[in-house]
Short mmCIF file of C-alpha atoms in Angstrom, two decimals:
data_model
loop_
_atom_site.label_atom_id
_atom_site.label_comp_id
_atom_site.label_asym_id
_atom_site.label_seq_id
_atom_site.Cartn_x
_atom_site.Cartn_y
_atom_site.Cartn_z
CA UNK W 21 -34.83 1.67 -9.36
CA UNK W 22 -34.78 4.08 -6.39
CA UNK W 23 -31.30 2.86 -5.54
CA UNK W 24 -29.99 3.72 -9.01
CA UNK W 25 -31.17 7.00 -8.67
CA UNK W 26 -29.75 7.52 -5.31
CA UNK W 27 -26.34 6.29 -6.79
CA UNK W 28 -26.09 9.50 -8.71
CA UNK W 29 -25.40 11.27 -5.55
CA UNK W 30 -22.13 9.57 -6.09
CA UNK W 31 -21.69 8.85 -2.18
CA UNK W 32 -18.33 7.83 -0.56
CA UNK W 33 -19.42 4.19 0.41
CA UNK W 34 -16.74 3.76 3.19
CA UNK W 35 -17.07 7.11 4.87
CA UNK W 36 -19.69 6.08 7.52
CA UNK W 37 -18.90 4.89 10.93
CA UNK W 38 -19.70 1.24 9.75
CA UNK W 39 -16.49 1.42 7.84
CA UNK W 40 -14.59 1.05 11.20
CA UNK W 41 -11.50 3.19 10.33
CA UNK W 42 -11.09 4.08 14.06
CA UNK W 43 -11.10 1.77 17.18
CA UNK W 44 -13.74 2.81 19.57
CA UNK W 45 -12.78 3.97 23.28
CA UNK W 46 -11.64 1.22 25.48
CA UNK W 47 -14.58 0.43 28.13
CA UNK W 48 -14.23 2.49 31.27
CA UNK W 49 -12.30 5.19 29.51
CA UNK W 50 -13.48 8.72 28.31
CA UNK W 51 -16.56 8.57 30.44
CA UNK W 52 -17.01 12.19 31.20
CA UNK W 53 -16.49 13.26 27.55
CA UNK W 54 -18.98 10.29 26.44
CA UNK W 55 -21.50 11.32 29.06
CA UNK W 56 -21.32 14.84 28.34
CA UNK W 57 -22.11 13.86 24.42
CA UNK W 58 -24.99 11.55 25.28
CA UNK W 59 -26.74 14.18 27.27
CA UNK W 60 -26.15 16.65 24.56
CA UNK W 61 -27.65 14.09 21.98
CA UNK W 62 -30.60 13.08 24.15
CA UNK W 63 -31.72 16.39 25.74
CA UNK W 64 -33.30 19.42 23.99
CA UNK W 65 -30.56 21.98 22.96
CA UNK W 66 -30.36 25.54 22.06
CA UNK W 67 -26.73 24.57 20.85
CA UNK W 68 -27.63 22.04 17.98
CA UNK W 69 -23.72 21.90 17.00
CA UNK W 70 -21.28 20.40 19.05
CA UNK W 71 -17.67 21.00 18.11
CA UNK W 72 -15.19 18.52 19.87
CA UNK W 73 -11.97 20.45 19.61
CA UNK W 74 -8.69 18.64 20.11
CA UNK W 75 -5.06 18.55 19.36
CA UNK W 76 -3.33 15.90 17.16
CA UNK W 77 -3.43 12.54 18.98
CA UNK W 78 -5.98 13.60 21.85
CA UNK W 79 -8.46 10.65 20.36
CA UNK W 80 -11.08 12.85 18.39
CA UNK W 81 -11.92 10.12 16.04
CA UNK W 82 -11.84 7.52 18.73
CA UNK W 83 -14.40 9.33 20.69
CA UNK W 84 -16.32 10.11 17.31
CA UNK W 85 -16.52 6.33 16.58
CA UNK W 86 -17.78 5.57 20.24
CA UNK W 87 -20.23 8.35 19.84
CA UNK W 88 -21.52 7.26 16.51
CA UNK W 89 -22.05 3.78 17.64
CA UNK W 90 -24.03 4.68 20.89
CA UNK W 91 -26.36 6.97 19.09
CA UNK W 92 -27.00 4.47 16.36
CA UNK W 93 -27.78 2.08 19.16
CA UNK W 94 -30.39 4.68 20.49
CA UNK W 95 -31.77 5.27 16.93
CA UNK W 96 -30.72 8.73 16.86
CA UNK W 97 -27.69 8.75 14.18
CA UNK W 98 -29.06 9.77 10.83
CA UNK W 99 -25.67 9.96 9.01
CA UNK W 100 -21.88 10.04 9.45
CA UNK W 101 -18.83 11.23 7.39
CA UNK W 102 -15.18 10.12 8.58
CA UNK W 103 -12.91 12.69 6.52
CA UNK W 104 -9.53 11.41 5.95
CA UNK W 105 -6.42 13.09 4.24
CA UNK W 106 -5.36 9.63 3.04
CA UNK W 107 -8.26 9.31 0.72
CA UNK W 108 -9.00 11.74 -2.08
CA UNK W 109 -12.89 11.05 -1.73
CA UNK W 110 -12.62 11.64 2.10
CA UNK W 111 -10.71 14.79 1.89
CA UNK W 112 -13.00 16.65 -0.51
CA UNK W 113 -15.59 18.86 0.93
CA UNK W 114 -18.02 18.39 -2.13
CA UNK W 115 -18.50 14.72 -1.07
CA UNK W 116 -19.70 15.31 2.36
CA UNK W 117 -23.42 16.54 1.63
CA UNK W 118 -24.19 14.06 -0.85
CA UNK W 119 -23.06 11.33 1.12
CA UNK W 120 -24.88 12.32 4.07
CA UNK W 121 -28.14 12.95 1.91
CA UNK W 122 -27.55 9.17 0.65
CA UNK W 123 -27.21 7.88 4.14
CA UNK W 124 -30.45 9.71 5.32
CA UNK W 125 -32.27 8.39 2.29
CA UNK W 126 -31.37 4.83 3.20
CA UNK W 127 -32.48 5.39 6.75
CA UNK W 128 -35.74 7.59 6.33
CA UNK W 129 -38.38 6.62 3.59
CA UNK W 130 -40.09 10.07 3.61
CA UNK W 131 -36.42 11.82 3.20
CA UNK W 132 -35.85 9.26 0.49
CA UNK W 133 -39.02 10.22 -1.66
CA UNK W 134 -38.02 14.16 -1.44
CA UNK W 135 -34.31 13.39 -2.44
CA UNK W 136 -35.22 11.23 -5.37
CA UNK W 137 -37.67 13.86 -6.64
CA UNK W 138 -35.00 16.46 -6.26
CA UNK W 139 -32.30 14.03 -8.22
CA UNK W 140 -34.81 13.45 -10.99
CA UNK W 141 -35.04 17.27 -11.46
CA UNK W 142 -31.50 17.90 -11.26
CA UNK W 143 -29.33 14.76 -11.98
CA UNK W 144 -26.25 16.74 -11.44
CA UNK W 145 -27.04 18.24 -8.04
CA UNK W 146 -24.04 16.16 -6.43
CA UNK W 147 -21.63 18.36 -8.49
CA UNK W 148 -23.17 21.69 -7.59
CA UNK W 149 -21.89 24.34 -4.98
CA UNK W 150 -21.60 23.64 -1.22
CA UNK W 151 -24.46 25.92 -0.57
CA UNK W 152 -26.76 24.51 -3.16
CA UNK W 153 -25.78 20.93 -1.97
CA UNK W 154 -26.70 21.73 1.49
CA UNK W 155 -30.08 23.64 0.52
CA UNK W 156 -31.19 20.84 -1.91
CA UNK W 157 -29.74 17.64 -0.47
CA UNK W 158 -30.58 18.22 3.35
CA UNK W 159 -32.47 21.40 4.14
CA UNK W 160 -35.30 21.21 1.61
CA UNK W 161 -36.06 17.41 1.77
CA UNK W 162 -35.75 17.55 5.66
CA UNK W 163 -38.22 20.49 5.74
CA UNK W 164 -41.47 19.44 7.41
CA UNK W 165 -40.50 15.80 7.63
CA UNK W 166 -40.49 15.84 11.46
CA UNK W 167 -36.92 13.89 11.25
CA UNK W 168 -34.86 14.20 14.36
CA UNK W 169 -31.56 12.97 14.05
CA UNK W 170 -27.71 13.49 14.66
CA UNK W 171 -25.15 14.04 11.78
CA UNK W 172 -21.54 13.08 12.42
CA UNK W 173 -18.69 14.90 10.90
CA UNK W 174 -15.19 13.72 11.89
CA UNK W 175 -11.88 15.40 11.34
CA UNK W 176 -13.25 18.18 9.37
CA UNK W 177 -9.53 19.77 9.53
CA UNK W 178 -8.29 16.90 7.01
CA UNK W 179 -10.41 18.11 4.39
CA UNK W 180 -8.81 20.44 1.66
CA UNK W 181 -10.20 23.81 2.06
CA UNK W 182 -8.53 27.05 0.85
CA UNK W 183 -11.03 29.30 2.23
CA UNK W 184 -9.97 31.71 5.37
CA UNK W 185 -13.01 30.43 7.17
CA UNK W 186 -14.14 26.83 6.66
CA UNK W 187 -16.31 26.67 3.51
CA UNK W 188 -18.60 23.98 4.92
CA UNK W 189 -19.05 25.69 8.46
CA UNK W 190 -19.87 29.00 6.47
CA UNK W 191 -22.66 27.30 4.60
CA UNK W 192 -23.79 25.48 7.54
CA UNK W 193 -24.20 28.58 9.34
CA UNK W 194 -26.68 30.06 6.91
CA UNK W 195 -29.02 27.16 7.08
CA UNK W 196 -28.66 25.64 10.48
CA UNK W 197 -31.70 27.69 11.58
CA UNK W 198 -33.90 25.70 8.89
CA UNK W 199 -32.91 22.32 10.47
CA UNK W 200 -34.13 22.76 14.28
CA UNK W 201 -34.41 18.77 14.59
CA UNK W 202 -30.95 18.02 13.45
CA UNK W 203 -27.74 18.16 15.53
CA UNK W 204 -24.46 18.33 14.20
CA UNK W 205 -21.43 16.66 15.97
CA UNK W 206 -18.18 17.84 14.26
CA UNK W 207 -14.54 17.14 15.52
CA UNK W 208 -11.31 18.79 14.21
CA UNK W 209 -8.19 20.23 15.33
CA UNK W 210 -8.29 23.71 16.36
CA UNK W 211 -6.82 25.22 12.91
CA UNK W 212 -7.43 28.89 12.24
CA UNK W 213 -9.90 28.19 9.28
CA UNK W 214 -12.06 25.87 11.77
CA UNK W 215 -12.05 28.25 14.76
CA UNK W 216 -12.97 31.17 12.21
CA UNK W 217 -15.58 28.97 11.03
CA UNK W 218 -17.14 28.21 14.41
CA UNK W 219 -16.87 32.15 15.39
CA UNK W 220 -19.25 33.13 12.54
CA UNK W 221 -22.25 35.14 13.83
CA UNK W 222 -24.78 32.55 12.59
CA UNK W 223 -23.01 29.64 13.95
CA UNK W 224 -21.38 30.90 17.26
CA UNK W 225 -24.27 31.08 19.25
CA UNK W 226 -25.60 27.60 18.67
CA UNK W 227 -22.18 25.91 18.76
CA UNK W 228 -21.47 24.04 22.04
CA UNK W 229 -17.35 23.70 22.08
CA UNK W 230 -15.57 20.88 24.08
CA UNK W 231 -11.84 21.31 24.35
CA UNK W 232 -10.62 17.79 24.56
CA UNK W 233 -7.01 18.87 25.18
CA UNK W 234 -8.32 20.91 28.15
CA UNK W 235 -9.99 18.05 29.84
CA UNK W 236 -9.02 17.50 33.65
CA UNK W 237 -5.54 16.03 33.03
CA UNK W 238 -6.00 13.66 36.10
CA UNK W 239 -8.84 12.10 34.39
CA UNK W 240 -6.96 11.75 30.84
CA UNK W 241 -4.04 10.21 32.64
CA UNK W 242 -6.44 7.91 34.51
CA UNK W 243 -7.86 6.78 31.26
CA UNK W 244 -4.51 6.33 29.36
CA UNK W 245 -3.25 4.29 32.42
CA UNK W 246 -6.26 2.09 32.24
CA UNK W 247 -5.57 1.70 28.48
CA UNK W 248 -1.81 0.76 29.14
CA UNK W 249 -2.74 -1.59 31.69
CA UNK W 250 -5.16 -3.48 29.99
CA UNK W 251 -3.21 -3.66 26.60
CA UNK W 252 -0.02 -4.71 28.37
CA UNK W 253 -1.78 -7.47 30.14
CA UNK W 254 -3.19 -8.75 26.80
CA UNK W 255 0.37 -8.80 25.47
CA UNK W 256 1.79 -10.47 28.48
CA UNK W 257 -0.97 -13.30 27.71
CA UNK W 258 -0.41 -13.37 24.08
CA UNK W 259 3.50 -13.87 24.51
CA UNK W 260 3.42 -17.49 26.15
CA UNK W 261 6.99 -18.05 24.42
CA UNK W 262 8.37 -15.71 26.71
CA UNK W 263 9.18 -16.01 30.47
CA UNK W 264 7.70 -12.66 31.36
CA UNK W 265 7.39 -12.08 35.26
CA UNK W 266 3.94 -12.58 36.75
CA UNK W 267 4.08 -8.93 37.83
CA UNK W 268 5.22 -7.55 34.35
CA UNK W 269 4.67 -4.73 33.98
CA UNK W 270 5.18 -3.26 37.28
CA UNK W 271 3.15 -0.43 38.51
CA UNK W 272 5.89 2.18 38.40
CA UNK W 273 6.63 1.61 34.74
CA UNK W 274 2.86 1.81 33.75
CA UNK W 275 3.01 5.17 35.68
CA UNK W 276 6.23 6.09 33.56
CA UNK W 277 4.76 5.29 30.32
CA UNK W 278 1.59 7.07 31.37
CA UNK W 279 3.75 10.23 32.11
CA UNK W 280 5.61 9.82 28.98
CA UNK W 281 2.18 10.00 27.07
CA UNK W 282 1.79 13.47 27.72
CA UNK W 283 -1.89 13.17 27.85
CA UNK W 284 -1.79 12.02 24.21
CA UNK W 285 -3.61 8.73 23.28
CA UNK W 286 -1.60 8.55 20.03
CA UNK W 287 1.43 8.35 22.08
CA UNK W 288 0.06 5.65 24.17
CA UNK W 289 -1.13 3.55 21.41
CA UNK W 290 1.98 4.16 19.44
CA UNK W 291 4.05 2.96 22.45
CA UNK W 292 1.73 -0.18 22.78
CA UNK W 293 2.49 -1.07 19.09
CA UNK W 294 6.13 -0.81 19.58
CA UNK W 295 6.28 -3.10 22.42
CA UNK W 296 3.75 -5.63 21.11
CA UNK W 297 6.21 -6.25 17.91
CA UNK W 298 6.08 -10.09 17.29
CA UNK W 299 10.07 -9.92 16.56
CA UNK W 300 11.13 -8.57 19.73
CA UNK W 301 10.95 -9.17 23.46
CA UNK W 302 8.16 -6.89 24.92
CA UNK W 303 10.22 -6.22 28.20
CA UNK W 304 13.33 -5.02 26.28
CA UNK W 305 11.18 -2.88 24.26
CA UNK W 306 9.51 -1.56 27.31
CA UNK W 307 12.76 -0.84 28.82
CA UNK W 308 13.85 0.87 25.57
CA UNK W 309 11.03 3.19 25.92
CA UNK W 310 11.70 3.84 29.56
CA UNK W 311 15.45 4.63 29.04
CA UNK W 312 14.54 7.71 27.15
CA UNK W 313 14.29 11.04 28.63
CA UNK W 314 10.84 11.98 30.02
CA UNK W 315 8.56 14.26 28.03
CA UNK W 316 5.98 15.98 29.95
CA UNK W 317 4.85 18.78 27.63
CA UNK W 318 2.12 18.40 25.16
CA UNK W 319 2.60 18.67 21.42
CA UNK W 320 4.59 16.92 18.77
CA UNK W 321 7.90 16.74 20.99
CA UNK W 322 6.84 13.87 22.88
CA UNK W 323 5.62 11.79 19.87
CA UNK W 324 8.68 12.75 17.95
CA UNK W 325 11.13 11.31 20.28
CA UNK W 326 9.09 8.05 20.12
CA UNK W 327 9.14 8.29 16.31
CA UNK W 328 12.97 8.97 16.07
CA UNK W 329 13.57 5.81 18.51
CA UNK W 330 11.22 3.75 16.40
CA UNK W 331 13.18 4.55 13.41
CA UNK W 332 16.66 4.24 14.99
CA UNK W 333 15.93 0.67 16.14
CA UNK W 334 13.97 -0.21 12.83
CA UNK W 335 17.39 0.50 10.79
CA UNK W 336 19.88 0.06 13.38
CA UNK W 337 21.97 -2.47 11.08
CA UNK W 338 21.61 -0.31 7.94
CA UNK W 339 24.71 1.39 7.19
CA UNK W 340 25.18 2.12 3.53
CA UNK W 341 23.70 5.42 2.21
CA UNK W 342 22.32 3.75 -0.96
CA UNK W 343 20.27 1.51 1.32
CA UNK W 344 18.76 4.55 3.16
CA UNK W 345 18.08 5.94 -0.32
CA UNK W 346 15.71 2.91 -1.42
CA UNK W 347 14.32 3.13 2.24
CA UNK W 348 13.35 6.64 1.67
CA UNK W 349 11.92 5.95 -1.69
CA UNK W 350 9.40 3.19 -0.10
CA UNK W 351 8.60 5.60 2.92
CA UNK W 352 8.26 8.48 0.57
CA UNK W 353 5.76 6.70 -1.77
CA UNK W 354 3.62 5.52 1.14
CA UNK W 355 3.62 8.97 2.95
CA UNK W 356 2.97 10.98 -0.30
CA UNK W 357 0.67 8.72 -2.09
CA UNK W 358 -2.60 10.40 -2.89
CA UNK W 359 -4.54 6.99 -2.14
CA UNK W 360 -3.00 4.20 -0.10
CA UNK W 361 -1.21 1.69 -1.76
CA UNK W 362 -0.50 -2.03 -1.02
CA UNK W 363 2.73 -3.64 -1.04
CA UNK W 364 1.80 -5.34 -4.40
CA UNK W 365 1.06 -1.82 -6.08
CA UNK W 366 4.20 -0.22 -4.39
CA UNK W 367 6.23 -3.10 -5.91
CA UNK W 368 5.03 -2.43 -9.37
CA UNK W 369 5.27 1.43 -9.17
CA UNK W 370 8.70 1.58 -7.33
CA UNK W 371 10.11 -1.58 -9.21
CA UNK W 372 11.09 -3.56 -5.93
CA UNK W 373 9.95 -6.77 -4.70
CA UNK W 374 7.08 -7.04 -2.24
CA UNK W 375 9.60 -8.97 0.17
CA UNK W 376 11.91 -6.08 0.04
CA UNK W 377 9.06 -3.83 0.92
CA UNK W 378 7.92 -6.06 3.55
CA UNK W 379 11.58 -6.09 4.95
CA UNK W 380 11.99 -2.32 4.81
CA UNK W 381 8.53 -1.84 6.82
CA UNK W 382 9.36 -4.84 9.11
CA UNK W 383 10.09 -2.94 12.30
CA UNK W 384 7.71 -0.04 11.48
CA UNK W 385 4.44 -1.72 12.39
CA UNK W 386 3.96 0.43 15.52
CA UNK W 387 3.53 3.55 13.06
CA UNK W 388 2.49 1.76 9.86
CA UNK W 389 -0.36 -0.88 9.40
CA UNK W 390 1.23 -3.30 7.12
CA UNK W 391 -1.56 -6.20 6.17
CA UNK W 392 -0.32 -9.58 5.76
CA UNK W 393 -2.17 -9.81 2.56
CA UNK W 394 0.13 -7.72 -0.01
CA UNK W 395 -2.92 -6.91 -1.86
CA UNK W 396 -4.38 -4.88 1.00
CA UNK W 397 -3.45 -1.30 1.27
CA UNK W 398 -0.75 -0.08 3.80
CA UNK W 399 -2.15 2.70 6.31
CA UNK W 400 -0.19 5.10 8.48
CA UNK W 401 -1.92 4.92 12.09
CA UNK W 402 -1.77 8.67 12.58
CA UNK W 403 -0.83 11.58 10.46
CA UNK W 404 1.68 13.11 12.80
CA UNK W 405 4.13 10.42 11.36
CA UNK W 406 4.22 11.80 7.74
CA UNK W 407 4.07 15.15 9.25
CA UNK W 408 7.32 14.17 11.24
CA UNK W 409 9.11 12.52 8.46
CA UNK W 410 8.67 15.70 6.04
CA UNK W 411 9.94 17.95 8.50
CA UNK W 412 13.65 18.33 8.74
CA UNK W 413 13.32 20.06 12.05
CA UNK W 414 11.59 17.36 13.62
CA UNK W 415 13.05 14.33 11.97
CA UNK W 416 16.60 15.28 12.46
CA UNK W 417 18.13 11.92 10.90
CA UNK W 418 18.99 13.24 7.50
CA UNK W 419 19.01 9.58 6.23
CA UNK W 420 15.34 9.05 6.69
CA UNK W 421 13.97 12.62 6.45
CA UNK W 422 11.64 12.87 3.24
CA UNK W 423 11.86 15.50 0.76
CA UNK W 424 8.38 15.92 -0.57
CA UNK W 425 9.35 17.59 -4.03
CA UNK W 426 12.09 14.93 -4.65
CA UNK W 427 9.73 11.98 -3.77
CA UNK W 428 6.80 13.49 -5.90
CA UNK W 429 9.37 13.69 -8.69
CA UNK W 430 10.33 10.12 -8.24
CA UNK W 431 6.64 9.20 -8.15
CA UNK W 432 5.84 11.01 -11.34
CA UNK W 433 8.50 9.46 -13.46
CA UNK W 434 7.54 6.00 -11.99
CA UNK W 435 3.99 6.56 -12.83
CA UNK W 436 4.63 7.80 -16.18
CA UNK W 437 6.68 4.83 -17.09
CA UNK W 438 3.77 2.75 -16.11
CA UNK W 439 1.41 4.49 -18.41
CA UNK W 440 3.77 3.76 -21.38
CA UNK W 441 2.97 0.15 -20.81
CA UNK W 442 -0.81 0.30 -21.49
CA UNK W 443 -2.14 -1.27 -24.66
CA UNK W 444 -5.22 -0.43 -26.45
CA UNK W 445 -7.90 -2.28 -25.25
CA UNK W 446 -6.49 -4.21 -22.30
CA UNK W 447 -9.51 -5.68 -21.30
CA UNK W 448 -10.54 -6.97 -24.66
CA UNK W 449 -13.99 -5.37 -24.91
CA UNK W 450 -16.04 -5.68 -28.12
CA UNK W 451 -16.26 -2.27 -30.12
CA UNK W 452 -18.70 0.36 -29.09
CA UNK W 453 -19.03 -1.07 -25.59
CA UNK W 454 -20.56 1.23 -23.13
CA UNK W 455 -19.20 1.20 -19.41
CA UNK W 456 -22.45 0.62 -18.11
CA UNK W 457 -22.81 -2.83 -20.16
CA UNK W 458 -19.70 -4.25 -18.76
CA UNK W 459 -20.50 -6.90 -16.31
CA UNK W 460 -18.43 -6.37 -13.01
CA UNK W 461 -16.07 -3.78 -14.80
CA UNK W 462 -13.89 -3.19 -11.31
CA UNK W 463 -12.93 -6.80 -11.19
CA UNK W 464 -12.34 -6.77 -14.90
CA UNK W 465 -10.01 -3.85 -14.34
CA UNK W 466 -8.34 -5.47 -11.47
CA UNK W 467 -7.56 -8.65 -13.43
CA UNK W 468 -6.54 -7.03 -16.83
CA UNK W 469 -4.91 -3.75 -15.68
CA UNK W 470 -4.25 -3.71 -11.96
CA UNK W 471 -4.49 -0.90 -9.31
CA UNK W 472 -1.11 0.23 -9.80
CA UNK W 473 -1.39 1.11 -13.22
CA UNK W 474 -4.77 2.68 -12.60
CA UNK W 475 -2.98 4.73 -9.71
CA UNK W 476 -0.21 5.82 -12.29
CA UNK W 477 -2.65 6.76 -15.00
CA UNK W 478 -4.75 8.90 -12.45
CA UNK W 479 -2.20 10.59 -10.54
CA UNK W 480 1.17 11.14 -12.47
CA UNK W 481 0.22 14.80 -13.25
CA UNK W 482 -0.68 15.49 -9.48
CA UNK W 483 2.63 14.05 -8.47
CA UNK W 484 4.21 16.25 -11.20
CA UNK W 485 2.60 19.48 -9.84
CA UNK W 486 4.29 19.14 -6.49
CA UNK W 487 7.70 18.67 -7.98
CA UNK W 488 10.96 21.02 -8.02
CA UNK W 489 11.84 22.60 -11.39
CA UNK W 490 14.72 21.77 -13.12
CA UNK W 491 16.02 21.47 -16.86
CA UNK W 492 17.21 17.85 -16.56
CA UNK W 493 14.08 16.54 -15.04
CA UNK W 494 11.83 18.70 -17.57
CA UNK W 495 13.67 16.92 -20.44
CA UNK W 496 12.72 13.60 -18.92
CA UNK W 497 9.09 14.48 -18.62
CA UNK W 498 8.88 15.76 -21.96
CA UNK W 499 10.16 12.26 -23.26
CA UNK W 500 8.05 10.41 -21.35
CA UNK W 501 4.99 12.56 -21.99
CA UNK W 502 5.55 12.60 -25.70
CA UNK W 503 5.65 8.98 -25.72
CA UNK W 504 2.55 8.74 -23.81
CA UNK W 505 0.60 11.06 -26.18
CA UNK W 506 1.86 9.53 -29.28
CA UNK W 507 0.18 6.53 -27.89
CA UNK W 508 -2.75 8.20 -25.91
CA UNK W 509 -5.73 6.10 -26.77
CA UNK W 510 -4.96 3.55 -24.14
CA UNK W 511 -4.58 6.29 -21.39
CA UNK W 512 -7.87 7.95 -22.40
CA UNK W 513 -9.49 4.81 -22.65
CA UNK W 514 -8.66 3.66 -19.18
CA UNK W 515 -9.65 6.99 -17.58
CA UNK W 516 -13.03 6.40 -19.53
CA UNK W 517 -13.40 3.08 -18.03
CA UNK W 518 -13.01 4.22 -14.42
CA UNK W 519 -15.15 7.02 -15.14
CA UNK W 520 -12.50 9.86 -14.58
CA UNK W 521 -12.34 11.08 -18.19
CA UNK W 522 -12.06 14.74 -16.83
CA UNK W 523 -9.01 13.89 -15.26
CA UNK W 524 -7.36 13.72 -18.84
CA UNK W 525 -8.09 17.38 -19.35
CA UNK W 526 -6.80 18.28 -15.77
CA UNK W 527 -3.77 16.35 -16.32
CA UNK W 528 -2.89 17.83 -19.54
CA UNK W 529 -3.51 21.32 -18.12
CA UNK W 530 -1.28 20.62 -15.09
CA UNK W 531 1.56 19.34 -17.54
CA UNK W 532 1.39 22.23 -19.73
CA UNK W 533 1.38 24.76 -16.71
CA UNK W 534 4.35 22.93 -15.16
CA UNK W 535 6.23 22.99 -18.49
CA UNK W 536 5.55 26.63 -18.96
CA UNK W 537 7.03 27.39 -15.74
CA UNK W 538 9.95 25.36 -15.63
CA UNK W 539 11.17 25.18 -19.20
CA UNK W 540 9.86 28.05 -21.38
CA UNK W 541 8.44 28.02 -24.86
CA UNK W 542 10.53 25.64 -26.64
CA UNK W 543 9.91 22.66 -24.47
CA UNK W 544 6.24 23.78 -24.20
CA UNK W 545 5.82 23.87 -27.93
CA UNK W 546 7.29 20.41 -28.25
CA UNK W 547 4.69 18.98 -26.00
CA UNK W 548 1.62 20.79 -27.67
CA UNK W 549 2.64 19.31 -31.02
CA UNK W 550 1.39 16.01 -30.12
CA UNK W 551 -1.38 17.38 -28.01
CA UNK W 552 -3.12 19.39 -30.77
#
């Protein structure tokens, strides 16, 4: 019964450190950073907030994973939330406090009793404002409970937040004095809204800032060199099919790779993935990396040269423009999807075979995680890669550069085509069946509808909002949308089954707003006929 009440918080179940979205630090690396963090965690502090501030690729999330595991072993971790721009539920601020409260309730019985009472009084508390969430879900139930713990929030910069100063930091600053026994460990890029949030008068005095990208460069290079040495030794052992020299790689080669990393762990890990490709000889891949001009400066220039080289060799034997068109379609769908998609789902949405998608991604495993199981979602290792692909100044190969508006257009059309295929009552449910009465509803949806169509029904309007305006495209959208609305019950029914009925209203509003801006009153009127 308690669990059912707690579920009303609608927590993000895979947001905690146990989900294992990130590797932890290699033993022997990041010693000084982790030592500082553990001292802060264990000793009394005037500064109960710790901001691990670092540039992209400096290893913030890896450190957050290691720190979370360490304090959990010490019994100090209360809750954790690993933000991610790849997942809608992990990039929206509104999910953070309810999820943290849920985890705290599972961990501390006296907190649980208080939070259950609060939920009973206000069953919709999870949908209230951030300030109300913090006050009612954390501050009030923690007050007087003598609960001392650490809360981890990783990659705060990856959350959607249009406020000039981080909204969550603003409300945290207002209430942090009421949580004297709770410490907050937060990681994030030094983006303007994050920096401004930590400079707020109520938060700045109690915040300890650690600039990860300003750590002693010798120490960082030493950690990266250790990482490269161990990982390359593993690759050498794994490739027993090759006659690699006993001394491979040479010490000077590891030093050269360390220098090329430019203190970026993401650069080092990406190079390792490039070298360990099962379809190539690691020594030749290593020499390819060493043959390029050395990059010593920080920032995206170093990783960009690596990404350019990976793309060059991935599609070395592709010459026809139409082949690059479909390659861009696959990459664009992966990069711009609102939730990660599997090869099977991409196949259904794009109309390509799973084997074609596998072939397209075959040489990109150093930057994209492609599971052997075609039903498992494809993941991008680091957000710097999609950023690179969408920036024509960084990705100078026009054959592979992704135009977001063009690809959102393609996805909007493909999704609407899928929505058209829906039939009434695809799960063959008895009349007047309530969602809560359906046994294993998620499995039923997977078997009868599939994740691709669920994605299409949920996100077609979001893709549409991000497209470029043109009359011919508006005509296509009107044709598809009117067809969908003439047979709207299946779409509405599915949105109800997945508990996102409100998305129907948002989608219709988005459609009308888009048509109004693009096409004027005639097209807008033609679509409204079917809505009203």
